[in-house]
CSV table of C-alpha atoms in Angstrom, one decimal:
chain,number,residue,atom,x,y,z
A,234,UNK,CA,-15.4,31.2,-127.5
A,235,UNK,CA,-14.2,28.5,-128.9
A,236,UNK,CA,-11.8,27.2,-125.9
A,237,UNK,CA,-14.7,27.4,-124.0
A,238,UNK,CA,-17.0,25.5,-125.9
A,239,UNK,CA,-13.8,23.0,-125.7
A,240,UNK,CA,-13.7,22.9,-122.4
A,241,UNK,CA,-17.3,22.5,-121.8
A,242,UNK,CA,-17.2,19.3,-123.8
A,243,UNK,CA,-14.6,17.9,-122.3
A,244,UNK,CA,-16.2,18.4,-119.0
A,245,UNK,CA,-19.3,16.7,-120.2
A,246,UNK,CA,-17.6,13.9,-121.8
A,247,UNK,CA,-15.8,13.2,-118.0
A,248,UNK,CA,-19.0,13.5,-116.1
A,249,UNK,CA,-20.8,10.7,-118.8
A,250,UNK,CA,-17.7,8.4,-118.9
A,251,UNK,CA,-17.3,8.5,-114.7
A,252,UNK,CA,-21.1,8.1,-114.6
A,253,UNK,CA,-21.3,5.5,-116.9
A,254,UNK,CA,-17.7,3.5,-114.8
A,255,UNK,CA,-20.1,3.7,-111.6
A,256,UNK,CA,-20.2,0.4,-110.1
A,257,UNK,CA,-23.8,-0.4,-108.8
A,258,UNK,CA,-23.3,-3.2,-106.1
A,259,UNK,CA,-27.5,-3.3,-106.0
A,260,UNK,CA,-27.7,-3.5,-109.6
A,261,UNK,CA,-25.1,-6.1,-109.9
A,262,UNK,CA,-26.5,-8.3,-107.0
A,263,UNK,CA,-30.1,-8.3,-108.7
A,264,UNK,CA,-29.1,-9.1,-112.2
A,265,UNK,CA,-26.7,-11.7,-110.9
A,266,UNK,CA,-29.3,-13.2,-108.5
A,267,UNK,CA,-32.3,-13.6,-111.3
A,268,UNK,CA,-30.0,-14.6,-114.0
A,269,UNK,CA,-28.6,-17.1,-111.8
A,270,UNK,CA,-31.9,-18.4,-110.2
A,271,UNK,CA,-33.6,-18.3,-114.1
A,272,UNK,CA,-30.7,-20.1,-115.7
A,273,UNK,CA,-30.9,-22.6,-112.9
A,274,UNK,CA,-34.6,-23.3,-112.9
A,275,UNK,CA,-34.1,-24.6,-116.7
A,276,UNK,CA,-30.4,-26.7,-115.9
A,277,UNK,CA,-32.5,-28.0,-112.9
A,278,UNK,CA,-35.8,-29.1,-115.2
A,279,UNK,CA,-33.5,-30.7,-117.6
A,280,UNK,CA,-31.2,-32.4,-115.2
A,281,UNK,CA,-34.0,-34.2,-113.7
A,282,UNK,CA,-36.5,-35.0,-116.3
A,283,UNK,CA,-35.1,-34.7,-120.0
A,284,UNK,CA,-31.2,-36.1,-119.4
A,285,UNK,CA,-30.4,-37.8,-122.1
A,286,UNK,CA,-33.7,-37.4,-124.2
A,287,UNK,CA,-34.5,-35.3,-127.0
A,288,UNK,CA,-35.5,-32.7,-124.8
A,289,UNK,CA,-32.8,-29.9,-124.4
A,290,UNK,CA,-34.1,-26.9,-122.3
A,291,UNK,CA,-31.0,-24.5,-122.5
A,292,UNK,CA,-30.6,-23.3,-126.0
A,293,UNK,CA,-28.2,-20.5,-126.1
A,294,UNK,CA,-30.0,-18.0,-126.9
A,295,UNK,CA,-31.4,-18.2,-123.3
A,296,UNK,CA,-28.3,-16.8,-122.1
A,297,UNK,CA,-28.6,-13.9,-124.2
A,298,UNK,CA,-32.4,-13.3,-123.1
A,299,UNK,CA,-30.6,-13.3,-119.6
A,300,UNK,CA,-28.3,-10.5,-120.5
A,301,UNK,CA,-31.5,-8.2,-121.2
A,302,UNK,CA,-34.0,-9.2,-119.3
A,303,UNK,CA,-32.0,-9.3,-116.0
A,304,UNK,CA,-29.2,-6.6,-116.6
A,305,UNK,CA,-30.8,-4.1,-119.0
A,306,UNK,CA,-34.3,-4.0,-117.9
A,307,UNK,CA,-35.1,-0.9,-119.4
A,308,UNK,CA,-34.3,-1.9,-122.7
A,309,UNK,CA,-37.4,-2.2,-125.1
A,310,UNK,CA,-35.8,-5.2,-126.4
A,311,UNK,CA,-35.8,-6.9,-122.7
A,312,UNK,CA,-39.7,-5.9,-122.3
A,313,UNK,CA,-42.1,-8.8,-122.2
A,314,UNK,CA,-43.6,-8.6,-125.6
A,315,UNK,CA,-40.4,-8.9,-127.0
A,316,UNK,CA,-38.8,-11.3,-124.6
A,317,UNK,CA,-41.8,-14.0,-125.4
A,318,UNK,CA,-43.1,-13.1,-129.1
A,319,UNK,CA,-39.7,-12.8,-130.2
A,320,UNK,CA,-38.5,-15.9,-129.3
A,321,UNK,CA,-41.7,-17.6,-130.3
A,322,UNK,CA,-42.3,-15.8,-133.8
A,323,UNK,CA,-38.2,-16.9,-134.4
A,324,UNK,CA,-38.7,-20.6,-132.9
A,325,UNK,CA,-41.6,-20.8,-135.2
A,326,UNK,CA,-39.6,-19.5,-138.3
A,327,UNK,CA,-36.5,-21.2,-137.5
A,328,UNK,CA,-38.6,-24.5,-137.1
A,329,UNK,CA,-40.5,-23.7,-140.8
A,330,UNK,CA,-37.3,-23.2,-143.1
A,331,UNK,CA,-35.6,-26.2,-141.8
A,332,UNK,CA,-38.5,-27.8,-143.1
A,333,UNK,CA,-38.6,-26.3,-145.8
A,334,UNK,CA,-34.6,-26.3,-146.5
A,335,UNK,CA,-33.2,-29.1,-144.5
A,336,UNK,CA,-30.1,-30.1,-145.7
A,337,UNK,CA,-28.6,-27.0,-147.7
A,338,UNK,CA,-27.5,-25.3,-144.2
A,339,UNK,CA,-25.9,-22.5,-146.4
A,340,UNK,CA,-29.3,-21.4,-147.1
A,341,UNK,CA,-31.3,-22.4,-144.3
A,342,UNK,CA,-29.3,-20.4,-141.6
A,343,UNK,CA,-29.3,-17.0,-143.3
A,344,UNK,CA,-32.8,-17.2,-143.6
A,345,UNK,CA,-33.9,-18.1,-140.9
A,346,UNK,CA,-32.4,-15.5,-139.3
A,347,UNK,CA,-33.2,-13.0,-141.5
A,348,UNK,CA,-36.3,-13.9,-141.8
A,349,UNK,CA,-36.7,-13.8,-138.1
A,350,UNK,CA,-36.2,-10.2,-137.9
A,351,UNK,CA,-38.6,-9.1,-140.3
A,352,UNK,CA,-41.1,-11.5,-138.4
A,353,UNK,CA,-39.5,-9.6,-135.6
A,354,UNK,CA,-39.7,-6.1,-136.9
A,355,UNK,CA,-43.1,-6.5,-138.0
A,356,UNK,CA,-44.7,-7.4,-135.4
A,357,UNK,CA,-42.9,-5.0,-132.8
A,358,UNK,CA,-41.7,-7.9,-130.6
A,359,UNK,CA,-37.6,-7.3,-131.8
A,360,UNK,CA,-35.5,-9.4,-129.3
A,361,UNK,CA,-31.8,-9.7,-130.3
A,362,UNK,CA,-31.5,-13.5,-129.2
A,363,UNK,CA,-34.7,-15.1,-131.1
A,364,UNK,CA,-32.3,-14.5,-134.4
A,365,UNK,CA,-30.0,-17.3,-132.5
A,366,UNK,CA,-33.3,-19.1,-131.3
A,367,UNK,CA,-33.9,-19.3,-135.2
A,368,UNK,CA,-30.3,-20.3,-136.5
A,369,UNK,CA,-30.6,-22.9,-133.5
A,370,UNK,CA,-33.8,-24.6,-135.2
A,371,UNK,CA,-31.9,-25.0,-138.3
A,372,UNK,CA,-28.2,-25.8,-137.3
A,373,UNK,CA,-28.7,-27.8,-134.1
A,374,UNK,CA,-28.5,-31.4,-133.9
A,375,UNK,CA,-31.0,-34.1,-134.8
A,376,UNK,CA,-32.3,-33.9,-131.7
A,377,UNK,CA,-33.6,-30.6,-131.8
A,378,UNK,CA,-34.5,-30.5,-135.3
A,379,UNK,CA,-36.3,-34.0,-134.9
A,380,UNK,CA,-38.8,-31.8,-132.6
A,381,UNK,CA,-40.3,-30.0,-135.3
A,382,UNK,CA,-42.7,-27.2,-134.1
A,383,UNK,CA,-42.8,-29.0,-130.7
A,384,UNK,CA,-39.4,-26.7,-130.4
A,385,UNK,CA,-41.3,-23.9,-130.5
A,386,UNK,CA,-43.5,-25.0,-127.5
A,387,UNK,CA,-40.9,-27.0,-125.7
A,388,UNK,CA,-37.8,-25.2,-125.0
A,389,UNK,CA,-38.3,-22.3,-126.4
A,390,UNK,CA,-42.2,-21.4,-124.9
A,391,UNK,CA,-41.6,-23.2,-121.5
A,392,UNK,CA,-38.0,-21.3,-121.1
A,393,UNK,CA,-39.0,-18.0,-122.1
A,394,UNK,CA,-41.9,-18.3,-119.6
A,395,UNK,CA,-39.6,-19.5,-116.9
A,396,UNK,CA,-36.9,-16.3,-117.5
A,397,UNK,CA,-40.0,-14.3,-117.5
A,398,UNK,CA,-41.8,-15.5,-114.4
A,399,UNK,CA,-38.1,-15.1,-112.7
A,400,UNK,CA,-37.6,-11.2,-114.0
A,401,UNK,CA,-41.1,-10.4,-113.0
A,402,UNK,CA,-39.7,-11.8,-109.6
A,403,UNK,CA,-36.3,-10.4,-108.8
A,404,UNK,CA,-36.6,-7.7,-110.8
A,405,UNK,CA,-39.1,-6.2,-108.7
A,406,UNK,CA,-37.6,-7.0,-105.6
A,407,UNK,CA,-36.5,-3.6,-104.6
A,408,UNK,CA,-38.4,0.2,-105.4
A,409,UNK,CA,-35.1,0.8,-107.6
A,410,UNK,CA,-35.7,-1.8,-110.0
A,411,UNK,CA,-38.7,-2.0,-112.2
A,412,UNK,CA,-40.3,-4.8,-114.6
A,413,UNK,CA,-41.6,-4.3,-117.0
A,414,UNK,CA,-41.3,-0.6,-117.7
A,415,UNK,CA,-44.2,1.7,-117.6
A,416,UNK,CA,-45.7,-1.1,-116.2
A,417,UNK,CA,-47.9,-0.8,-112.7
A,418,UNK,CA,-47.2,-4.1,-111.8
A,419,UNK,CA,-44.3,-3.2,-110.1
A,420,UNK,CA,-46.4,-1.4,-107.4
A,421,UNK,CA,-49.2,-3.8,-107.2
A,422,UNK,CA,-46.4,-6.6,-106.1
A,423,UNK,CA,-45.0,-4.3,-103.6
A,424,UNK,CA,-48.2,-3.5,-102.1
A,425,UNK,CA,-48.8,-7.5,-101.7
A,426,UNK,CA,-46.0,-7.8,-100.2
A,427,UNK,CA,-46.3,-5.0,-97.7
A,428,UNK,CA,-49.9,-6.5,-97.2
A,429,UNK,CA,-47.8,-10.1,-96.8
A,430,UNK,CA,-45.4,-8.7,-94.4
A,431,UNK,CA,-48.0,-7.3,-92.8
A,432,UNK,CA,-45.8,-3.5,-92.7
């Protein structure tokens, strides 16, 4: 009984780890496509209009967002509540301790990213990158901290809104790819397009 219970698990554990070594070419070529065009929409925008001013639309923790709300779609943490109010709920707290603690950065960085998550966890909108969207509000340079709560409007609300306009986008492209999840937006858009198509 016991070999077989053995033998049953390690057939199990193969079938998970070649499932989960799959390469998805589809997959791939969608998250690389909306990451790339998201990404570039914001390096574009700066390029153009805020070189060399305080302005700075590509905080890191954009290319984090990227990671989830491109390639994990699924993932409650990529879903648009938590995409947009994290991010904004951690800009806002980020933004509110370096007030508060501007020059002791000992202090300031822990919590504002502590202080983030709770912000985060209480309000359901947990996004893994708006703790680095907080620690950049209090450890970035004097041009980003010289926003004030402007940060929180401009990068961080404009950029969130333009990674979420471009998920909403290519993530919907194809009927094997849906965003948001549990969502019915995905079949209104194809239906528009098949209406646009005219199939």
């Amino acid at each position: 009984m016991p070999v077989q219970k053995i033998k049953r698990g390690y057939r199990k554990t193969r079938y998970i780890l070649y499932k989960e070594t799959l390469v998805d070419y589809k997959e791939h070529f969608w998250s690389f496509l909306g990451s790339f065009v998201g990404i570039g929409i914001l390096a574009y925008l700066e390029s153009i209009h805020f070189s060399g001013s305080d302005m700075v639309y590509l905080i890191g923790s954009f290319g984090a967002s990227s990671v989830l709300i491109y390639g994990i779609i699924q993932s409650p943490f990529s879903q648009p509540r938590n995409l947009i109010g994290g991010h904004l709920i951690s800009a806002f707290i980020g933004v509110t301790v370096n007030k508060l603690v501007p020059d002791i950065v000992w202090i300031a960085a822990p919590l504002a990213v502590s202080l983030s998550i709770i912000g985060m966890q209480i309000t359901k909108t947990l996004h893994p990158p708006g703790g680095a969207t907080a620690l950049i509000a209090v450890t970035a340079s004097s041009q980003i901290k010289d926003l004030g709560y402007m940060y929180v409007i401009s990068p961080v609300l404009v950029g969130v809104l333009i990674l979420f306009l471009t998920a909403l986008v290519f993530n919907n492209m194809t009927s094997s790819r849906t965003y948001p999840s549990h969502s019915t937006y995905h079949k209104h858009y194809h239906k528009i397009r098949k209406r646009l198509s005219g199939k």
